[in-house]
Coordinates of C-alpha atoms and ligand atoms in Angstrom, one line a residue:
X1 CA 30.7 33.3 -62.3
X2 CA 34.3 34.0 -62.2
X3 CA 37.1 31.2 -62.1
X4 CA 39.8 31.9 -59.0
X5 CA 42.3 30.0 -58.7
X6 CA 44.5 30.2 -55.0
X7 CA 47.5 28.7 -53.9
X8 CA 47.6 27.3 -50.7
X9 CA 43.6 27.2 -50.1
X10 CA 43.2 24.0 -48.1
X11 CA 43.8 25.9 -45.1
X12 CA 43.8 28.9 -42.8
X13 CA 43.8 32.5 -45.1
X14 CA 43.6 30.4 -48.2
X15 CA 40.4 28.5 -47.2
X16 CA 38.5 31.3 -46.0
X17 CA 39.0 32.9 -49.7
X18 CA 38.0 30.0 -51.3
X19 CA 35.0 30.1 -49.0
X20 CA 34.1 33.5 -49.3
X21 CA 34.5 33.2 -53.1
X22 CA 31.7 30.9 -52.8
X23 CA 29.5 32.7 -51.4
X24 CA 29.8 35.5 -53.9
X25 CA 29.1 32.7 -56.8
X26 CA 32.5 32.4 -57.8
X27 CA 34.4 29.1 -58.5
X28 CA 37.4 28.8 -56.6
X29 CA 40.2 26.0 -57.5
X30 CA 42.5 25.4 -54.8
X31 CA 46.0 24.7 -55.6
X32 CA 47.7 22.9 -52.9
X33 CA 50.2 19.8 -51.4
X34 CA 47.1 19.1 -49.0
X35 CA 44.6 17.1 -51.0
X36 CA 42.7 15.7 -47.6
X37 CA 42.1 19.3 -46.2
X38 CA 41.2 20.5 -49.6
X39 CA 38.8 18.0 -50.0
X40 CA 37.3 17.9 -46.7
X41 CA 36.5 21.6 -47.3
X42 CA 35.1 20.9 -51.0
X43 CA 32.8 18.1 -49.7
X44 CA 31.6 20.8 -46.7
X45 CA 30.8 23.4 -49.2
X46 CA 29.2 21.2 -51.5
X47 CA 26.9 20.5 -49.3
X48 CA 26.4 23.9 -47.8
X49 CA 26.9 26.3 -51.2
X50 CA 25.2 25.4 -54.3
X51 CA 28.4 26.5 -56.0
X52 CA 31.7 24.9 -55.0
X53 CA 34.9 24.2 -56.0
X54 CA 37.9 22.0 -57.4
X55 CA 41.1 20.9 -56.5
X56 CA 44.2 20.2 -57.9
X57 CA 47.4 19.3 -56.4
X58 CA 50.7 21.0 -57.1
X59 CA 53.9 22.1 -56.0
X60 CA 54.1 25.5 -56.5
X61 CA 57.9 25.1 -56.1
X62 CA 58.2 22.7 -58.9
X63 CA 57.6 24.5 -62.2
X64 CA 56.7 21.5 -64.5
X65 CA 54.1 20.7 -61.2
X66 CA 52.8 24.2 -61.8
X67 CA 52.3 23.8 -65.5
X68 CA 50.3 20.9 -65.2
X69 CA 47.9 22.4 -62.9
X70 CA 47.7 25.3 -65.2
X71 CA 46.9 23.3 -68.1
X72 CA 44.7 21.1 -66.2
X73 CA 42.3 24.4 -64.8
X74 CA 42.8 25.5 -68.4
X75 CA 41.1 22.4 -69.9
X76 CA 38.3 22.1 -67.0
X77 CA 37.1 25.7 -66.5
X78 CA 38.7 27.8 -69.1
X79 CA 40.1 31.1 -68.5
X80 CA 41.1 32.4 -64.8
X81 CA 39.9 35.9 -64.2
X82 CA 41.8 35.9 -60.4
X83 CA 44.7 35.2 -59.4
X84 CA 45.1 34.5 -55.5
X85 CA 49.1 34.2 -54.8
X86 CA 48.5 33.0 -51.0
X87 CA 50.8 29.4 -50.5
X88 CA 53.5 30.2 -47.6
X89 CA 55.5 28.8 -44.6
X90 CA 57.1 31.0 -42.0
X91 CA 59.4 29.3 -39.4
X92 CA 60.5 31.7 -37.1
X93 CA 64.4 32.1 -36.5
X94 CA 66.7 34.4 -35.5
X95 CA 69.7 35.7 -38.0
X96 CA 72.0 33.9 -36.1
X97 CA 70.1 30.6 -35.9
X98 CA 69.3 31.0 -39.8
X99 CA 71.4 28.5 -42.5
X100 CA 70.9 28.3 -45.9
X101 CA 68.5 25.3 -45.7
X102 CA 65.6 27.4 -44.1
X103 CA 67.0 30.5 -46.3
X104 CA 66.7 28.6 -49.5
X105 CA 63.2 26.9 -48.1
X106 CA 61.5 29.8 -47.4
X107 CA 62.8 31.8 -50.3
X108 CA 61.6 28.4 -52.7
X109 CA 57.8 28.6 -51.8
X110 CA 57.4 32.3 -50.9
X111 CA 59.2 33.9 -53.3
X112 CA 59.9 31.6 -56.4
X113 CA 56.4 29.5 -55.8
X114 CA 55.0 33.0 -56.0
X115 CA 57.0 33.4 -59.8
X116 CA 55.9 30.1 -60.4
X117 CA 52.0 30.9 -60.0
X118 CA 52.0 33.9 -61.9
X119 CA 54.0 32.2 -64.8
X120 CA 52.2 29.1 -65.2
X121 CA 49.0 31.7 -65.0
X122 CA 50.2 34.7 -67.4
X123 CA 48.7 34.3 -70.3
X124 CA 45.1 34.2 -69.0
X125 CA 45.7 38.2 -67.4
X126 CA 47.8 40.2 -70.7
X127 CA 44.7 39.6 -73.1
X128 CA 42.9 42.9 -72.9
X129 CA 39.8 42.3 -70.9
X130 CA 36.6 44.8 -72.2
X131 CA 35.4 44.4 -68.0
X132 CA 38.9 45.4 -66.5
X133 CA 37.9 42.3 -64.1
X134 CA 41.5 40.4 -64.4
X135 CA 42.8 40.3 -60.7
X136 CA 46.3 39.6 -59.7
X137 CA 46.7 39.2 -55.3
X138 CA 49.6 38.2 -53.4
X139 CA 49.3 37.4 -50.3
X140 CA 52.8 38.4 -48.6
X141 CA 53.5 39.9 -45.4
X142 CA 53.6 43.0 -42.6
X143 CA 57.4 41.3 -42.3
X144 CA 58.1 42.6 -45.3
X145 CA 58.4 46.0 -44.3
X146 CA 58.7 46.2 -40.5
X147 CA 61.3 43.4 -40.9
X148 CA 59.2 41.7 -37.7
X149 CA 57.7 38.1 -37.8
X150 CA 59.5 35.0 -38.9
X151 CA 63.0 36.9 -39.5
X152 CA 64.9 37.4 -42.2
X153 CA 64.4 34.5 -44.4
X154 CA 60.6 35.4 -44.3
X155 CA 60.7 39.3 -44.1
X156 CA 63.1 39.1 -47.6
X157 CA 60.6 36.3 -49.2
X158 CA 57.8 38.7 -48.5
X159 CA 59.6 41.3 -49.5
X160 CA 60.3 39.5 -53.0
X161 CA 56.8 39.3 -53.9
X162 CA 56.1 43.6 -53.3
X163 CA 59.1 43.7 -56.0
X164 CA 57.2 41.7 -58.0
X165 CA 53.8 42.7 -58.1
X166 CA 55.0 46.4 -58.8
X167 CA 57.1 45.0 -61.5
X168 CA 54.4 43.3 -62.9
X169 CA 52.0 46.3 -62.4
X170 CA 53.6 47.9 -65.3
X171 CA 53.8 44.6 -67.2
X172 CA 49.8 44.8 -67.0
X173 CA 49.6 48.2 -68.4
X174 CA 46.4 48.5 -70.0
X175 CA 45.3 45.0 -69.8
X176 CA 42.1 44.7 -68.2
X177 CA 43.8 43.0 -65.0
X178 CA 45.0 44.8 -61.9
X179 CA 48.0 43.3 -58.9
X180 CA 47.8 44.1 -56.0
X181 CA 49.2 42.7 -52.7
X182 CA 47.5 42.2 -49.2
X183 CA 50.1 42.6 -46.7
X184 CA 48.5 41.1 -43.2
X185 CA 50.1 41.1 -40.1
X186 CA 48.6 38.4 -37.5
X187 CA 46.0 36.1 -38.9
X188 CA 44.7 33.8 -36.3
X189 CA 45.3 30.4 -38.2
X190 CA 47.6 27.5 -38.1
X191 CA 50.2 29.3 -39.3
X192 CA 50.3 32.0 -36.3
X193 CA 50.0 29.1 -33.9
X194 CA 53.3 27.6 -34.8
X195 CA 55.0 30.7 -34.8
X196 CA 53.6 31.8 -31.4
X197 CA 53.2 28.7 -29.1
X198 CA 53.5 30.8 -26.1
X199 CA 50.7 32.6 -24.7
X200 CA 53.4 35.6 -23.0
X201 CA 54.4 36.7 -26.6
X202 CA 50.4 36.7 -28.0
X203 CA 49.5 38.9 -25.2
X204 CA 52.8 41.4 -26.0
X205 CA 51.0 41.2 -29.7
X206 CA 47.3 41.8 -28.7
X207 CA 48.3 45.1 -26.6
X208 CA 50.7 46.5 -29.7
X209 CA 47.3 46.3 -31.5
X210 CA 45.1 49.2 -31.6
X211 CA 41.6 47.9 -33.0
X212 CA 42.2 45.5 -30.0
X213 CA 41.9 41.7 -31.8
X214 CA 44.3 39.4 -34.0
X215 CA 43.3 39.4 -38.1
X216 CA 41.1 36.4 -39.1
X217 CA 40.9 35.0 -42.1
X218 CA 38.0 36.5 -43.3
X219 CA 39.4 40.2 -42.7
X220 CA 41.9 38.6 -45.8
X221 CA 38.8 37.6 -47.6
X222 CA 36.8 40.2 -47.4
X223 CA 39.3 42.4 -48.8
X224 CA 40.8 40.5 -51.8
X225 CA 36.9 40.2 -52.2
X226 CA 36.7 44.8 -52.5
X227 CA 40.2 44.2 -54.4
X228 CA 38.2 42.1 -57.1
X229 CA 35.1 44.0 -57.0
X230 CA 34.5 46.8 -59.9
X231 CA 34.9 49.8 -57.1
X232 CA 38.4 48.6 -56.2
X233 CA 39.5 49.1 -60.3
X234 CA 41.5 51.8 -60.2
X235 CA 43.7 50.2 -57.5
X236 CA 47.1 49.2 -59.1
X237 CA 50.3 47.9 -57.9
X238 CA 49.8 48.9 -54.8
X239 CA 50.1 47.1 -51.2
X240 CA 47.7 46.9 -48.8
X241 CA 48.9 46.5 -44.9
X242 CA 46.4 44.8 -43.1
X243 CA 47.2 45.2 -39.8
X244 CA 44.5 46.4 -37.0
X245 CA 46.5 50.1 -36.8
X246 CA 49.2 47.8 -35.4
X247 CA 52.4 49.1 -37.8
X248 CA 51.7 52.9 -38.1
Ligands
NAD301 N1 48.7 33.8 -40.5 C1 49.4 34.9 -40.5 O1 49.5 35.5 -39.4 C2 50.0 35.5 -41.7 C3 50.4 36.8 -41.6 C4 51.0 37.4 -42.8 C5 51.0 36.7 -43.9 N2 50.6 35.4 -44.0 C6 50.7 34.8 -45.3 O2 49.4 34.3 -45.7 C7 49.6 33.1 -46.5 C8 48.7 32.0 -45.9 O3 49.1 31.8 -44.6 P1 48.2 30.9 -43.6 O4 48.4 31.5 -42.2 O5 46.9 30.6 -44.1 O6 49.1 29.6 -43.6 P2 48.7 28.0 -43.4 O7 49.9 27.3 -43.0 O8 47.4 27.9 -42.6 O9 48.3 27.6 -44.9 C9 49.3 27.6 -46.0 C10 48.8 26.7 -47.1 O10 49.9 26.7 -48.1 C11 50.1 25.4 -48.6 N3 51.4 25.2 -49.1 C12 52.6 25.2 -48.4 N4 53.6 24.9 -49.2 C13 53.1 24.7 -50.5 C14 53.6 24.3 -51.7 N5 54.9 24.1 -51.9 N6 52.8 24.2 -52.8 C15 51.5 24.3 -52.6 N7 50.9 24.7 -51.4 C16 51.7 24.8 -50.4 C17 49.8 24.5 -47.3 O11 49.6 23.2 -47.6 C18 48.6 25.2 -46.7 O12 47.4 24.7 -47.2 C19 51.1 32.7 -46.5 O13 51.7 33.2 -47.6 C20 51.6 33.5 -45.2 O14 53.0 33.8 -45.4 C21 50.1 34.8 -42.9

């Protein structure tokens, strides 16, 4: 059973890892501000999953927050074999609406929460592992390379975290753990809601999509799940756009 710990997995993209985690017999600890949601999904699985899962709350702007919950996994489970970099916000603005309070926002959980994780997380991924099973995922963004979405703030945030997984990909070298980032472009949750209230501009978005739906959650799952599997170990620093065909 492996031990996965993701940021951000009371909800949307985050829960449905956590979820499908579970169903492959791993233990998934959610890291997260929301400790109703998280617990209203832990109380669910317990009594749908034989295995289920643990919370604990943390900031994962706030390094001393992240610490904590590192030493606290640590003490109840032991050693984390993935690594699920998933917490975000996006509010959507245009460059000239943007100030240095949403900048610095987005840029604080995004980007630094995402430093933050991997810190607090380290030491359980650079001792050599005889399975290769170590698994490093962000979660980022299509925005960071079309430069679409949220705008700037968010495209650059996103855009951070490819920066740092490849750095990190040679920081691994020869570890036993391998980083990759999932780069999705709509995922129907809560998240895509707020950014799209109106129904004109998800319509645009369905017809620029070729495979002719938005992303759900699972899609996300399902392929962190092939990024953890054995099969998926010779993929390395590398990011995957998850898109429906809609970006190239
Ligand atoms: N939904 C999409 O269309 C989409 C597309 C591309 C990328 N993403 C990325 O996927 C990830 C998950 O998105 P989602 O759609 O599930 O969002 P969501 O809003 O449904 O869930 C985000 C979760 O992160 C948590 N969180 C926020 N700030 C936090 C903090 N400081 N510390 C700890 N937890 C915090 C929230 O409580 C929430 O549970 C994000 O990084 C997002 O940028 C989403």
């Amino acid at each position: 059973m492996k031990k996965v710990i993701v940021t951000g997995g009371a909800k949307g993209i985050g829960k449905a890892i956590c979820e499908d985690q579970i169903k492959r017999g791993n233990f998934p600890i959610i890291l997260d501000l929301d400790k109703e949601n998280a617990c209203l999904n832990i109380r669910r699985w317990s009594d749908q999953f034989s295995v289920t899962a643990d919370f604990i709350k943390a900031d994962v702007t706030d390094w001393q927050s992240m610490e904590t919950a590192a030493a606290q996994a640590e003490d109840k489970h032991g050693k984390i074999d993935i690594l699920v970099v998933n917490a975000g916000v996006s509010h959507r603005a245009s460059f000239d609406e943007l100030g240095p309070k949403l900048w610095q926002k987005t840029i604080d959980i995004n980007l630094t929460g995402a430093f933050f994780t991997v810190k607090a997380f380290y030491r359980h991924f650079t001792e050599y592992r005889e399975e290769a099973d170590g698994r490093i995922i962000f979660i980022t963004s299509g925005s960071a390379i079309t430069g679409t979405g949220g705008g700037a703030h968010y495209a650059a945030s996103k855009a951070g975290n490819h920066g740092l997984m490849r750095a990190l990909s040679k920081d691994l070298k020869r570890t036993g753990t391998t980083v990759n980032a999932i780069a999705p472009r709509v995922i129907a949750t809560e998240l895509f809601d707020d950014l799209y209230p109106e129904q004109k501009n998800r319509d645009a978005i369905l017809n620029s999509i070729p495979v002719g739906r938005f992303g759900t959650p699972e899609d996300v799952a399902s392929l962190v799940n092939y990024l953890c599997s054995e099969e998926a170990s010779y993929i390395h620093g590398q990011i995957l756009l998850l898109d429906g065909g809609r970006t190239y």
